[in-house]
Structure formats: C-alpha cells, structure tokens
Short mmCIF file of C-alpha atoms in Angstrom, two decimals:
data_model
loop_
_atom_site.label_atom_id
_atom_site.label_comp_id
_atom_site.label_asym_id
_atom_site.label_seq_id
_atom_site.Cartn_x
_atom_site.Cartn_y
_atom_site.Cartn_z
CA MET C 174 20.71 -15.28 7.45
CA ARG C 175 17.75 -18.03 7.50
CA THR C 176 17.83 -18.36 11.19
CA LEU C 177 18.10 -14.79 11.62
CA LEU C 178 14.58 -14.56 9.40
CA VAL C 179 13.16 -16.94 11.37
CA LYS C 180 13.91 -15.71 14.75
CA HIS C 181 12.53 -12.29 13.34
CA ILE C 182 9.95 -13.59 11.60
CA LYS C 183 7.20 -11.28 12.99
CA PRO C 184 8.48 -8.04 12.21
CA VAL C 185 9.78 -9.54 8.94
CA CYS C 186 6.13 -10.50 8.00
CA PHE C 187 4.58 -7.19 9.42
CA VAL C 188 6.68 -5.33 6.60
CA LEU C 189 6.05 -7.56 3.83
CA CYS C 190 2.37 -7.70 4.28
CA CYS C 191 2.68 -3.64 4.71
CA LEU C 192 4.47 -3.43 1.04
CA PRO C 193 1.06 -3.28 -1.00
CA LEU C 194 -0.03 -0.58 1.05
CA ALA C 195 2.79 1.50 0.78
CA TYR C 196 2.97 0.84 -2.98
CA LEU C 197 -0.73 2.37 -3.01
CA ALA C 198 0.31 5.18 -1.06
CA THR C 199 3.17 6.00 -3.08
CA LEU C 200 1.44 5.60 -6.40
CA PHE C 201 -1.53 8.19 -4.37
CA LEU C 202 1.02 10.63 -3.77
CA MET C 203 2.62 10.76 -7.15
CA ASP C 204 -0.46 11.11 -8.67
CA GLU C 205 -0.18 7.96 -10.52
CA LEU C 206 -3.29 6.27 -9.79
CA GLY C 207 -4.47 6.84 -14.00
CA ALA C 208 -7.63 8.26 -14.93
CA ASN C 209 -9.94 6.09 -12.62
CA PRO C 210 -8.13 6.13 -9.20
CA ILE C 211 -11.25 4.89 -7.44
CA GLU C 212 -11.43 2.05 -9.44
CA TRP C 213 -7.98 1.46 -9.54
CA VAL C 214 -7.54 1.50 -5.62
CA THR C 215 -11.04 -0.70 -5.42
CA ARG C 216 -9.26 -3.29 -7.44
CA PHE C 217 -5.73 -3.35 -5.95
CA SER C 218 -7.22 -3.63 -2.64
CA GLY C 219 -9.73 -6.46 -3.42
CA THR C 220 -6.80 -8.30 -5.43
CA TRP C 221 -4.41 -7.91 -2.22
CA ALA C 222 -7.28 -9.04 0.31
CA LEU C 223 -7.76 -12.13 -1.48
CA ARG C 224 -4.24 -12.81 -1.74
CA MET C 225 -3.93 -12.02 1.84
CA LEU C 226 -6.38 -14.34 2.54
CA LEU C 227 -4.76 -17.37 0.45
CA ILE C 228 -1.17 -16.38 2.28
CA ALA C 229 -2.94 -16.84 5.48
CA LEU C 230 -4.42 -20.28 4.37
CA MET C 231 -0.54 -21.24 3.48
CA ALA C 232 0.02 -21.03 7.08
CA THR C 233 -1.21 -24.48 8.27
CA PRO C 234 0.06 -27.01 5.12
CA LEU C 235 3.50 -24.63 5.37
CA GLN C 236 3.84 -25.46 9.08
CA ARG C 237 3.03 -29.33 8.40
CA GLY C 238 5.14 -29.79 5.15
CA LEU C 239 8.09 -28.10 6.89
CA GLY C 240 7.82 -29.31 10.11
CA ALA C 241 8.70 -25.67 11.39
CA VAL C 242 7.03 -23.69 13.95
CA TRP C 243 7.43 -20.29 12.43
CA PRO C 244 4.63 -20.59 9.95
CA PHE C 245 2.10 -20.77 12.92
CA ARG C 246 3.72 -17.84 14.66
CA ILE C 247 2.54 -15.58 12.03
CA ARG C 248 -0.67 -17.07 10.83
CA ARG C 249 -3.02 -14.79 12.96
CA MET C 250 -0.97 -11.49 11.40
CA LEU C 251 -1.60 -12.81 7.96
CA GLY C 252 -5.09 -13.40 8.62
CA LEU C 253 -5.75 -10.16 10.00
CA PHE C 254 -3.91 -8.79 7.19
CA GLY C 255 -6.51 -10.33 5.16
CA PHE C 256 -9.07 -8.64 6.68
CA PHE C 257 -7.40 -5.41 6.89
CA TYR C 258 -6.98 -5.33 3.11
CA VAL C 259 -10.73 -6.41 3.03
CA THR C 260 -11.85 -3.32 5.29
CA VAL C 261 -10.00 -1.22 2.62
CA HIS C 262 -11.30 -2.85 -0.23
CA LEU C 263 -14.79 -2.14 1.55
CA SER C 264 -14.23 1.32 2.37
CA SER C 265 -12.77 1.89 -1.02
CA TYR C 266 -16.52 0.89 -2.16
CA ILE C 267 -18.37 2.73 -0.16
CA VAL C 268 -16.66 5.86 0.82
CA LEU C 269 -15.02 6.55 -2.32
CA ASP C 270 -16.82 4.43 -4.87
CA GLN C 271 -20.25 5.19 -3.72
CA PHE C 272 -19.90 8.20 -1.23
CA PHE C 273 -22.35 6.58 1.15
CA ASP C 274 -25.33 6.46 -1.22
CA TRP C 275 -26.87 3.90 1.02
CA TYR C 276 -29.58 3.31 -1.68
CA GLU C 277 -26.99 2.70 -4.40
CA ILE C 278 -25.32 0.25 -2.02
CA TYR C 279 -28.45 -1.65 -1.26
CA TYR C 280 -29.47 -2.10 -4.67
CA ASP C 281 -25.82 -3.35 -5.70
CA LEU C 282 -26.41 -5.86 -2.74
CA VAL C 283 -30.02 -7.45 -4.39
CA GLU C 284 -29.08 -6.73 -7.89
CA ARG C 285 -25.14 -7.57 -7.83
CA PRO C 286 -24.61 -11.07 -6.95
CA PHE C 287 -20.97 -10.22 -7.06
CA ILE C 288 -21.49 -7.49 -4.40
CA MET C 289 -23.75 -9.96 -2.29
CA ALA C 290 -20.77 -12.53 -2.09
CA GLY C 291 -18.25 -9.92 -1.10
CA MET C 292 -20.59 -8.70 1.30
CA VAL C 293 -21.26 -12.03 2.85
CA ALA C 294 -17.76 -12.77 2.99
CA PHE C 295 -16.55 -9.43 4.71
CA VAL C 296 -19.54 -9.88 7.47
CA LEU C 297 -18.40 -13.61 8.01
CA LEU C 298 -14.64 -12.64 8.65
CA ILE C 299 -15.58 -9.85 11.33
CA PRO C 300 -16.36 -12.43 13.85
CA LEU C 301 -12.71 -14.27 12.96
CA ALA C 302 -10.89 -10.79 13.64
CA ILE C 303 -12.37 -10.29 16.74
CA THR C 304 -12.21 -13.51 18.29
CA SER C 305 -8.29 -13.40 16.73
CA THR C 306 -6.82 -12.54 20.45
CA LYS C 307 -4.96 -15.47 22.23
CA LYS C 308 -7.44 -14.43 25.43
CA MET C 309 -10.78 -15.44 22.85
CA MET C 310 -8.74 -18.40 21.67
CA ARG C 311 -8.50 -19.51 25.05
CA ARG C 312 -11.92 -18.38 26.11
CA LEU C 313 -13.66 -20.18 23.21
CA GLY C 314 -11.35 -23.28 23.44
CA LYS C 315 -12.32 -26.00 20.86
CA ARG C 316 -15.15 -23.59 19.64
CA TRP C 317 -12.60 -21.45 18.38
CA LYS C 318 -11.05 -23.46 15.98
CA GLN C 319 -14.59 -24.67 14.50
CA LEU C 320 -15.67 -21.17 14.32
CA HIS C 321 -12.40 -20.29 12.20
CA ARG C 322 -12.64 -23.00 9.71
CA SER C 323 -15.38 -20.50 8.29
CA VAL C 324 -12.31 -18.85 6.91
CA TYR C 325 -12.61 -21.60 3.89
CA LEU C 326 -16.21 -20.34 3.11
CA ILE C 327 -15.17 -17.02 3.08
CA ALA C 328 -11.90 -17.52 0.57
CA ALA C 329 -14.29 -19.22 -1.51
CA LEU C 330 -16.62 -16.58 -1.29
CA GLY C 331 -13.68 -14.28 -2.39
CA ILE C 332 -12.93 -16.23 -5.53
CA LEU C 333 -16.66 -16.33 -6.38
CA HIS C 334 -16.94 -12.74 -6.00
CA TYR C 335 -13.87 -12.49 -8.46
CA PHE C 336 -15.67 -15.16 -10.69
CA LEU C 337 -18.51 -12.99 -10.82
CA LEU C 338 -17.51 -9.63 -11.26
CA ILE C 339 -15.28 -10.24 -14.26
CA LYS C 340 -16.35 -9.28 -17.72
CA LEU C 341 -15.03 -11.67 -19.70
CA GLY C 342 -12.81 -14.92 -19.29
CA TRP C 343 -12.36 -16.95 -16.03
CA PHE C 344 -8.25 -17.12 -16.58
CA GLU C 345 -7.36 -14.78 -13.20
CA PRO C 346 -9.90 -15.96 -10.80
CA ALA C 347 -9.31 -19.72 -12.01
CA ILE C 348 -5.13 -19.15 -10.77
CA TYR C 349 -6.87 -18.35 -7.37
CA LEU C 350 -9.52 -21.17 -7.43
CA LEU C 351 -6.37 -23.57 -8.38
CA VAL C 352 -4.34 -22.32 -5.24
CA TYR C 353 -7.24 -22.33 -2.99
CA THR C 354 -8.25 -26.11 -4.35
CA LEU C 355 -4.59 -27.03 -3.72
CA LEU C 356 -4.43 -25.39 0.09
CA MET C 357 -7.44 -27.30 0.55
CA ILE C 358 -6.32 -31.07 -0.37
CA MET C 359 -3.63 -30.23 1.78
CA ARG C 360 -5.98 -29.99 4.35
CA MET C 361 -7.03 -33.45 3.75
CA PRO C 362 -6.49 -36.67 6.43
CA LEU C 363 -4.67 -38.39 3.43
CA THR C 364 -2.43 -35.62 2.82
CA LYS C 365 -1.79 -34.95 6.12
CA MET C 366 -0.91 -38.69 6.43
CA LEU C 367 1.49 -38.38 3.39
CA SER C 368 3.26 -35.12 4.28
CA GLN C 369 4.26 -37.07 7.45
CA VAL C 370 5.69 -40.13 6.28
CA VAL C 371 7.54 -37.80 4.07
CA ARG C 372 9.25 -35.73 7.09
CA ARG C 373 9.92 -38.85 8.69
CA GLU C 374 12.50 -39.67 6.04
CA PRO C 375 16.17 -38.82 6.26
CA THR C 376 16.87 -35.74 5.03
CA PRO C 377 20.39 -33.96 4.47
CA ASP C 378 20.90 -31.94 7.18
CA SER C 379 20.17 -28.41 6.77
CA SER C 380 22.06 -25.90 8.87
CA MET A 238 -22.56 20.15 -49.24
CA LEU A 239 -22.05 23.90 -49.19
CA ILE A 240 -23.54 25.49 -46.74
CA LYS A 241 -22.87 23.96 -43.55
CA SER A 242 -25.67 24.03 -41.17
CA ARG A 243 -25.20 23.65 -37.32
CA SER A 244 -27.40 21.11 -36.07
CA THR A 245 -28.78 21.05 -32.47
CA HIS A 246 -26.29 18.89 -30.89
CA ASP A 247 -23.02 20.61 -32.12
CA CYS A 248 -21.07 21.98 -28.94
CA LEU A 249 -18.83 24.93 -29.74
CA GLU A 250 -15.68 24.94 -28.04
CA SER A 251 -16.80 28.41 -27.16
CA GLU A 252 -19.85 26.80 -25.32
CA VAL A 253 -17.95 24.38 -23.13
CA THR A 254 -18.38 26.06 -19.31
CA ASP A 255 -16.05 27.36 -17.76
CA HIS A 256 -14.80 25.69 -14.21
CA SER A 257 -15.99 28.14 -11.74
CA LEU A 258 -19.52 28.05 -13.48
CA TYR A 259 -19.26 24.48 -14.07
CA LEU A 260 -19.07 24.25 -9.94
CA GLN A 261 -21.84 26.16 -9.39
CA ARG A 262 -24.03 24.25 -11.56
CA ARG A 263 -23.39 20.95 -10.02
CA ARG A 264 -25.41 21.72 -7.12
CA PHE A 265 -28.25 22.89 -9.40
CA MET A 266 -27.92 19.87 -11.06
CA GLU A 267 -28.66 17.36 -7.96
CA VAL A 268 -31.70 19.29 -7.62
CA SER A 269 -32.98 19.30 -11.06
CA ALA A 270 -32.05 15.75 -11.46
CA ARG A 271 -34.99 14.60 -9.48
CA GLY A 272 -37.18 16.75 -12.07
CA LEU A 273 -35.47 14.67 -14.74
CA GLY A 274 -36.10 11.13 -13.42
CA LEU A 275 -39.73 12.82 -14.04
CA ALA A 276 -39.65 13.39 -17.22
CA ALA A 277 -38.10 9.55 -17.90
CA ILE A 278 -41.23 8.14 -16.24
CA ALA A 279 -43.20 10.27 -19.35
CA PRO A 280 -41.31 9.08 -22.38
CA SER A 281 -44.35 9.98 -24.45
CA LEU A 282 -44.06 13.42 -23.04
CA LEU A 283 -40.59 13.79 -24.02
CA LEU A 284 -41.18 12.19 -27.38
CA SER A 285 -43.90 14.40 -28.27
CA ALA A 286 -41.46 17.60 -27.25
CA CYS A 287 -38.84 16.08 -29.51
CA SER A 288 -40.93 15.53 -32.45
CA ASP A 289 -41.16 19.59 -33.00
CA ALA A 290 -37.55 19.80 -32.10
CA ALA A 291 -36.19 18.91 -35.20
CA THR A 292 -37.14 22.25 -36.88
CA ASP A 293 -36.46 24.00 -33.96
CA ASP A 294 -33.87 26.23 -34.20
CA GLY A 295 -30.60 25.28 -32.15
CA ARG A 296 -31.00 27.81 -29.29
CA ASP A 297 -34.54 27.21 -28.43
CA GLN A 298 -33.69 23.58 -28.49
CA ALA A 299 -31.45 23.79 -25.59
CA SER A 300 -33.55 25.25 -23.32
CA SER A 301 -36.08 22.25 -24.32
CA GLN A 302 -33.60 20.09 -23.32
CA PRO A 303 -33.85 18.21 -19.84
CA ALA A 304 -31.58 20.23 -17.63
CA GLN A 305 -28.14 18.22 -17.19
CA ALA A 306 -24.74 19.07 -15.64
CA ALA A 307 -22.44 21.14 -17.65
CA ASP A 308 -20.21 19.17 -19.29
CA GLU A 309 -16.16 19.89 -19.19
CA LEU A 310 -13.98 17.71 -21.71
CA THR A 311 -11.92 14.92 -20.06
CA PRO A 312 -8.18 15.49 -20.21
CA TYR A 313 -6.53 14.22 -23.31
CA LYS A 314 -4.10 12.30 -20.97
CA ASP A 315 -7.01 10.49 -19.73
CA VAL A 316 -8.58 10.24 -23.03
CA THR A 317 -5.67 8.43 -24.49
CA SER A 318 -4.59 6.46 -21.60
CA TYR A 319 -7.71 4.80 -20.18
CA ASN A 320 -9.56 2.77 -22.93
CA ASN A 321 -11.08 -0.52 -23.28
CA PHE A 322 -9.67 -1.93 -26.45
CA TYR A 323 -9.29 -5.71 -26.14
CA GLU A 324 -7.45 -6.04 -29.19
CA PHE A 325 -4.41 -4.49 -27.72
CA GLY A 326 -4.96 -6.14 -23.83
CA LEU A 327 -7.68 -6.34 -21.21
CA GLY A 328 -6.07 -3.62 -18.91
CA LYS A 329 -7.22 -0.04 -18.67
CA SER A 330 -3.57 1.00 -20.07
CA ASP A 331 -3.06 -1.86 -22.22
CA PRO A 332 -4.04 0.14 -25.37
CA ALA A 333 -1.67 2.54 -24.70
CA LYS A 334 1.00 0.52 -24.42
CA TYR A 335 0.80 -1.96 -26.78
CA ALA A 336 -1.03 0.74 -29.72
CA ALA A 337 2.15 2.98 -29.45
CA ASP A 338 3.45 1.60 -33.09
CA PHE A 339 0.31 0.72 -34.41
CA LYS A 340 0.56 1.45 -38.43
CA VAL A 341 -2.24 3.01 -39.94
CA LYS A 342 -0.94 4.14 -42.99
CA PRO A 343 -2.00 2.44 -45.65
CA TRP A 344 -5.37 1.80 -44.85
CA SER A 345 -7.91 0.03 -46.67
CA VAL A 346 -11.32 -0.39 -46.01
CA LYS A 347 -14.04 -2.94 -47.91
CA VAL A 348 -17.26 -1.96 -48.58
CA GLU A 349 -19.37 -4.98 -48.92
CA GLY A 350 -22.73 -6.39 -49.02
CA ALA A 351 -26.27 -4.22 -50.14
CA VAL A 352 -24.46 -1.65 -51.40
CA GLU A 353 -23.51 0.33 -55.04
CA LYS A 354 -20.22 1.23 -54.43
CA ALA A 355 -18.97 -2.14 -52.97
CA GLY A 356 -14.96 -2.52 -53.19
CA THR A 357 -11.81 -2.11 -51.39
CA PHE A 358 -10.81 1.40 -50.82
CA ASP A 359 -7.67 3.18 -49.26
CA LEU A 360 -9.07 5.38 -46.88
CA GLU A 361 -7.70 8.66 -47.82
CA ASP A 362 -9.64 7.91 -51.28
CA LEU A 363 -12.85 6.97 -49.33
CA LEU A 364 -12.91 9.97 -47.44
CA LYS A 365 -12.02 12.52 -50.25
CA GLY A 366 -14.72 14.82 -50.48
CA VAL A 367 -16.48 14.22 -46.92
CA GLN A 368 -16.65 17.22 -44.88
CA GLN A 369 -14.84 16.88 -41.43
CA GLU A 370 -15.68 18.68 -38.30
CA GLU A 371 -15.34 19.12 -34.67
CA ARG A 372 -18.06 17.44 -32.26
CA ILE A 373 -18.27 17.30 -28.66
CA TYR A 374 -19.93 13.99 -27.19
CA ARG A 375 -19.86 12.27 -24.11
CA LEU A 376 -18.98 8.97 -24.07
CA ARG A 377 -21.12 6.44 -21.49
CA CYS A 378 -19.28 3.23 -20.71
CA VAL A 379 -21.16 0.25 -19.86
CA GLU A 380 -18.65 -0.19 -17.05
CA ALA A 381 -20.30 2.70 -15.89
CA TRP A 382 -18.01 5.62 -16.33
CA SER A 383 -17.89 8.36 -19.02
CA MET A 384 -16.15 10.81 -20.56
CA VAL A 385 -16.46 14.21 -22.82
CA ILE A 386 -14.25 14.25 -25.82
CA PRO A 387 -13.93 16.89 -28.83
CA TRP A 388 -13.77 14.26 -31.70
CA TYR A 389 -12.78 15.19 -35.00
CA GLY A 390 -14.81 13.48 -38.25
CA PHE A 391 -17.35 13.69 -40.13
CA ALA A 392 -21.49 12.56 -40.19
CA LEU A 393 -21.73 8.68 -40.77
CA SER A 394 -24.66 9.56 -43.14
CA ASP A 395 -22.60 11.63 -45.16
CA LEU A 396 -20.05 8.43 -45.92
CA ILE A 397 -23.25 6.11 -46.36
CA ASN A 398 -24.72 8.27 -48.88
CA LYS A 399 -21.33 8.36 -50.80
CA LEU A 400 -21.39 4.67 -50.82
CA LYS A 401 -25.48 4.46 -51.46
CA PRO A 402 -26.70 1.30 -49.85
CA THR A 403 -29.58 -0.74 -52.03
CA SER A 404 -33.09 -0.22 -50.98
CA ALA A 405 -32.15 -3.90 -49.55
CA ALA A 406 -29.80 -2.61 -46.76
CA LYS A 407 -31.65 -2.89 -43.71
CA TYR A 408 -28.14 -2.84 -41.20
CA VAL A 409 -24.72 -1.59 -41.58
CA GLN A 410 -22.05 -3.60 -39.96
CA PHE A 411 -18.48 -2.81 -38.91
CA GLU A 412 -15.58 -4.96 -38.31
CA THR A 413 -12.37 -3.96 -36.45
CA LEU A 414 -8.96 -4.73 -38.21
CA TYR A 415 -7.72 -8.41 -37.53
CA ASP A 416 -4.06 -8.34 -36.80
CA PRO A 417 -2.56 -10.28 -33.98
CA ALA A 418 0.90 -9.23 -34.96
CA GLN A 419 0.38 -5.43 -34.41
CA MET A 420 -2.71 -6.54 -31.77
CA PRO A 421 -1.13 -8.92 -28.91
CA GLY A 422 -4.91 -9.08 -27.13
CA GLN A 423 -6.10 -10.92 -30.66
CA LYS A 424 -3.61 -13.73 -29.72
CA GLY A 425 -5.97 -14.45 -26.55
CA ARG A 426 -9.44 -15.97 -27.01
CA ALA A 427 -10.83 -13.19 -24.74
CA LEU A 428 -13.53 -12.35 -27.69
CA ASP A 429 -14.33 -13.84 -30.80
CA TRP A 430 -11.88 -11.71 -33.48
CA PRO A 431 -12.46 -10.05 -35.50
CA TYR A 432 -14.46 -7.38 -33.61
CA VAL A 433 -17.77 -6.85 -34.96
CA GLU A 434 -20.58 -4.30 -34.38
CA GLY A 435 -23.54 -2.76 -36.06
CA LEU A 436 -26.51 -0.27 -36.48
CA ARG A 437 -29.72 -0.29 -37.96
CA LEU A 438 -29.73 1.85 -40.86
CA ASP A 439 -31.92 4.66 -39.72
CA GLU A 440 -29.46 4.74 -36.39
CA ALA A 441 -26.57 4.87 -38.58
CA MET A 442 -28.33 7.70 -41.02
CA HIS A 443 -28.83 9.64 -38.15
CA PRO A 444 -27.31 13.08 -37.64
CA LEU A 445 -25.83 12.24 -34.34
CA ALA A 446 -23.61 8.95 -35.79
CA PHE A 447 -20.27 10.03 -36.31
CA MET A 448 -16.89 8.65 -37.54
CA ALA A 449 -14.17 9.87 -35.74
CA THR A 450 -10.97 10.55 -37.57
CA GLY A 451 -9.18 12.59 -34.42
CA LEU A 452 -9.88 14.21 -31.34
CA TYR A 453 -8.51 17.29 -29.52
CA GLY A 454 -7.81 18.46 -33.11
CA LYS A 455 -5.01 16.01 -33.76
CA ASP A 456 -5.15 12.76 -35.40
CA LEU A 457 -6.72 9.59 -33.31
CA LEU A 458 -3.77 7.25 -31.97
CA GLY A 459 -3.98 3.70 -32.12
CA GLN A 460 -5.66 3.27 -28.49
CA ASN A 461 -8.61 5.36 -29.43
CA GLY A 462 -9.33 3.48 -32.78
CA ALA A 463 -7.31 4.90 -35.33
CA PRO A 464 -7.19 5.59 -38.36
CA PHE A 465 -10.85 5.91 -37.99
CA ARG A 466 -13.76 4.70 -35.66
CA LEU A 467 -17.58 4.87 -35.41
CA VAL A 468 -18.97 7.03 -32.37
CA VAL A 469 -22.54 6.65 -31.29
CA PRO A 470 -23.04 8.75 -28.36
CA TRP A 471 -26.37 7.71 -27.30
CA LYS A 472 -25.13 4.00 -27.14
CA TYR A 473 -22.74 2.26 -24.34
CA GLY A 474 -19.01 2.70 -25.81
CA PHE A 475 -18.50 -0.77 -26.80
CA LYS A 476 -20.73 0.06 -29.77
CA SER A 477 -18.50 2.54 -31.17
CA ILE A 478 -16.10 0.47 -32.89
CA LYS A 479 -12.42 1.24 -33.34
CA SER A 480 -9.94 0.76 -36.31
CA ILE A 481 -12.53 -0.44 -38.95
CA VAL A 482 -11.77 -2.36 -41.73
CA VAL A 483 -15.05 -3.89 -43.13
CA ILE A 484 -18.43 -1.58 -43.71
CA ARG A 485 -20.95 -4.28 -44.51
CA PHE A 486 -24.75 -3.67 -45.32
CA THR A 487 -27.17 -5.97 -44.52
CA GLU A 488 -30.59 -7.32 -44.64
CA THR A 489 -30.74 -8.87 -41.50
CA GLU A 490 -29.48 -8.15 -38.12
CA PRO A 491 -25.90 -8.26 -38.13
CA ALA A 492 -23.60 -10.19 -35.07
CA THR A 493 -22.15 -7.77 -32.85
CA SER A 494 -19.15 -8.90 -30.53
CA TRP A 495 -20.18 -8.74 -26.90
CA ASN A 496 -23.80 -9.78 -27.92
CA LEU A 497 -22.30 -12.92 -29.12
CA ALA A 498 -19.77 -12.92 -25.87
CA ASN A 499 -22.70 -12.74 -23.82
CA PRO A 500 -26.36 -12.20 -25.22
CA ARG A 501 -27.91 -11.74 -21.43
CA GLU A 502 -25.82 -9.06 -20.58
CA TYR A 503 -25.36 -7.03 -23.93
CA GLY A 504 -28.04 -6.54 -26.60
CA PHE A 505 -27.77 -5.50 -30.28
CA TYR A 506 -29.12 -1.88 -29.18
CA ALA A 507 -27.02 -1.23 -26.08
CA ASN A 508 -28.79 2.40 -25.85
CA VAL A 509 -27.61 3.87 -22.67
CA ASN A 510 -30.70 3.08 -20.36
CA PRO A 511 -30.23 4.02 -16.50
CA LYS A 512 -33.61 1.67 -16.43
CA VAL A 513 -31.61 -1.58 -17.43
CA ASN A 514 -30.26 -3.35 -15.07
CA HIS A 515 -26.86 -5.15 -15.63
CA PRO A 516 -25.43 -7.53 -13.44
CA ARG A 517 -21.98 -6.04 -12.95
CA TRP A 518 -23.06 -2.29 -12.92
CA SER A 519 -25.89 -0.23 -11.72
CA GLN A 520 -26.49 1.73 -14.58
CA ARG A 521 -28.52 4.54 -12.53
CA LYS A 522 -25.12 6.37 -12.39
CA GLU A 523 -21.80 7.01 -13.75
CA ARG A 524 -18.50 8.42 -12.59
CA ARG A 525 -17.14 10.94 -15.04
CA ILE A 526 -13.62 10.75 -15.34
CA GLY A 527 -12.04 13.52 -12.94
CA GLU A 528 -15.34 13.86 -10.44
CA PHE A 529 -15.56 12.45 -7.52
CA ARG A 530 -19.30 11.75 -6.58
CA LYS A 531 -21.27 9.80 -9.29
CA ARG A 532 -23.70 11.76 -11.64
CA PRO A 533 -27.24 10.29 -12.38
CA THR A 534 -26.93 8.49 -15.83
CA LEU A 535 -29.50 10.31 -18.42
CA ALA A 536 -31.44 7.92 -20.98
CA PHE A 537 -29.84 8.13 -24.26
CA ASN A 538 -26.64 9.33 -22.57
CA GLY A 539 -28.80 12.99 -22.53
CA TYR A 540 -29.24 12.62 -26.28
CA GLY A 541 -33.09 11.63 -26.10
CA ASP A 542 -34.78 14.33 -27.47
CA GLN A 543 -32.75 13.48 -30.85
CA VAL A 544 -32.78 9.90 -31.10
CA ALA A 545 -35.35 8.54 -28.95
CA GLY A 546 -37.93 9.06 -32.01
CA LEU A 547 -35.77 5.91 -33.55
CA TYR A 548 -37.04 3.44 -31.00
CA GLN A 549 -40.57 4.64 -30.74
CA GLY A 550 -42.76 1.68 -29.79
CA MET A 551 -40.20 -0.52 -28.89
CA ASP A 552 -39.73 -1.73 -25.42
CA LEU A 553 -36.12 -0.71 -24.58
CA LYS A 554 -35.99 -3.06 -21.53
CA ARG A 555 -36.46 -5.86 -24.25
CA TYR A 556 -34.55 -4.60 -26.82
CA PHE A 557 -31.64 -3.41 -24.24
#
C-alpha cells in the first residue's frame, strides 16, 4: 500500500489538493454558502492558500527527516497549488467582493495594512510560479534557489495578513505562525545536522 | 398613549417595494448616489432641512429625504443564520447553532443607577402596558454588510419614561446575560464578559431607538438576542446589544465592550459614518445581504435627517 502510494504520489497529491476546491464547488452548487457567500468564498480560499503554502514548505524538512525522495517530487505541485488558491482568493476579492472597483481597491491597499500585506505576498509569488518549470530551473541555475527562498517571506506575509485582518484575538493566526516557525527551525543548520545524525542510527526495517 | 401617531421613520409592510420596481430603482440609485455625496459634504444644509422635518407630515418628509435604494427585506433565513453574537461563538453560524436551546423564560432584568424605579423585574412585568409595534430598519454591521429587518418591539423611550430616570442620569448602559453554561462563547476570553453597551440619554430617548422582542412577526430567537435587545439603526450593529439583563442609568459615559477591546477602532458613538475609516473594512460601501454589488453606505445609515441633530457641533471624526 505504502509503496503504491509513493509510486503514484503525484496523482494522489493532485487529487488531494483539489479537494478544497471540490468542496467549495459542491457547496456552491447546493447553494449552501450561507447568507454572505462572497465573504465565505474569500475566507475559505484564503485559508487554503495559506495552508497550501505551509504544506509546500513541509516538503524539504520531510525529505530530510525521512530521507525519502517523494516529498521532493510533489514540492513543485504543492507550491503551484498554493499559488492557485492565492489566485482564487485574490480573484474572489477583486471580482466578487469589489467587482473591479479599482478606486475602492486602491484605497483598500493604502488604508488597510492587511490588504497591502496580502497583495505584496501575491506579487512576490508570481515570479516563483513563472520560474517553476524545469527549463527555468536549469536556466537560472544557482539563482533559482535564491529566488525561491523568497517563499519564506511570502508565507510570513500571508500570516501577517491573517493577524492584521482578524477582528479579535490571535489564536488562529498564531497556529499558522507556530507551524511556520517550526518549519523554519527545521531549516536551520543545527537541526539539519541533528536530523542527519538521527537518520544514520539503525532503524527497524520498514518494508 | 391612546392615539398612536405614525412617525416619519415607520415603514409599513405595504410600502416595501416589490422586486421588479426595486430592480429598476437600482439604476436610478447609482446616479443619485453621487448627488448624495454632495449632500454629505454640506451637513449644515442637511441639518437645516431636518430641523423643520420634525413637524412635517410623514409623506412630505419622504420626499425631502436623500434618495436611496429601495430596502428589500432580508430573508428570514439569513437574518436568523448569519449573526455576530460572540457569546455563542465567533463564527457567523455559531449563534444559530449554539443558541438553539437558549432559555428565555423566566427572564429578569435589573434596573439600577440614577433611576426612580430601580429593582429587579420579570421581563413580562417590565413590558406590561408598553405598546408594541413593527418597525422595518436597516442594520449596518461594522464589517460592511447590512440587512433590512422587520423588527417587532417598542420605542426605548417608552420604557425609559416608565422607569423614570432621575435628573442625574445622562447615559444609559445595558448588559448582556453572563451564563457560560448556556453561552459557550463566554468560556473564551474573546471579549471582557459580560458584553456592555450604552447610549447618551438623549440618543436613547430618540424615537428611532428601539427595543426588539421579535422579528418577522415571531419572537426573537437566541441568535438574534432573545428575549429582548436594543436596535439603534443609525449606529453600527455592535451597539445594538442583545439579551439584556441590566439597564443602568449613569452620570458619566459608560464602558462599552468593543471600545474596551480596541479603543482605536471602536468608539462610544459608533454612528454609521462612511467618512470615518476603519483599518479592516472600508466604511464607504456595504454589501446588503443577498445582493452582489456593494452599495454606498449612507451617513447615519440613511437616518441622518432624523438623528444628525443629536450630534450638532460635534466632530464626528473625533467622536467616532
């Protein structure tokens, strides 16, 4: 079962990443989005955009921790799904919420720090999505890695966006911040070394 | 009072515009909204117009009001399923979910402070002899959405007159029930419970200030603030405190929950004001529940001709 999963990791991952979208579509078709469907769609897509970005950030620590190759094989897909949900989120804001009211959108940007944080995160994501192909990876070489490190900043901006928009309390964005912090710690040189030591120790054979 | 006079703000069920007419008016609205913006720039003009309005006949008044889109009633289902009532949880659907078994009988109300009839009353006794009626009001939430709700209830001034505040009373404060066993949201520290709200006494005595006991001809449900709640249509929704158990008359400005939680964003007055910015929501526009396009938000939620006089000479950007 497990080997089968690993073998077909890409299609499995693709289907899983589509589930939030399928859920959204189902509720829409059943007219179950509630009294304020636009707010619901915006919130839902935003939540999943942030989740997807954090899930994509898990690929590297997972690969290191497990010593397996499969997290690397889905890393790009996870990142692109992150970009996809961010795009749905932004479209929901521009098309459904503001209906191309550029005047209001401009004032939202300058008056509401959370909108600015979100918009900057989106803009920074665009070059990452464009350079996600194998060809671009080859062409950029070393610079590709440097460029794609900006996703750490983007995820942080996404969490900031959440902190700034919430009306009361901090509990929910704090969970995202905690996950993000853990993922960042796992990238530090010291933890990298530790995980290598742990991996070298003999483990029960998992067939 | 034996003779019931119809006041200018009353909408009758028969006056609610039918849908096709309403759709035609939307187009007219978009053009006239610009004119309205002009009126907002000249508040003195507006004020002088409304000082005579009090004596006008209701029909004449209607024509002098700023043009605005027809108000279609928000469906009962939406009014009772999309609520902010943090005592029952932070999600919009939490109140409907967790208030299903909310007990409202018996319900006692404590009246205290600068008032002659201080004491604890059963709600039914408190409301004995108070004339109840239907009122259709717009409700504008600070989160930039709005509804139109046919409330059932009575003028707050009728109750206040009955309670006879002393001359020392300048404000009235209300308190929501504190009962974490029934209100699961109160187990968290989202706000400093119990929820408190207040009005200046002249605001509370204004004929538009209303106490609701029902909506759509039915008793209020828990999520809407059963068994009785305040409705102040020219202020953001959070002023209209729900499930009231204390009415307190004070000499000084009372504490209000959102102002305590975040004084930079929520003031004591909280009048609907498209010109006072909020860091989270543009207050220039609002989404009427059930509509796609946003509509412009009106000063005092469109009740300015009746209530702007209460704030004459006040800097509304400072006293937001």
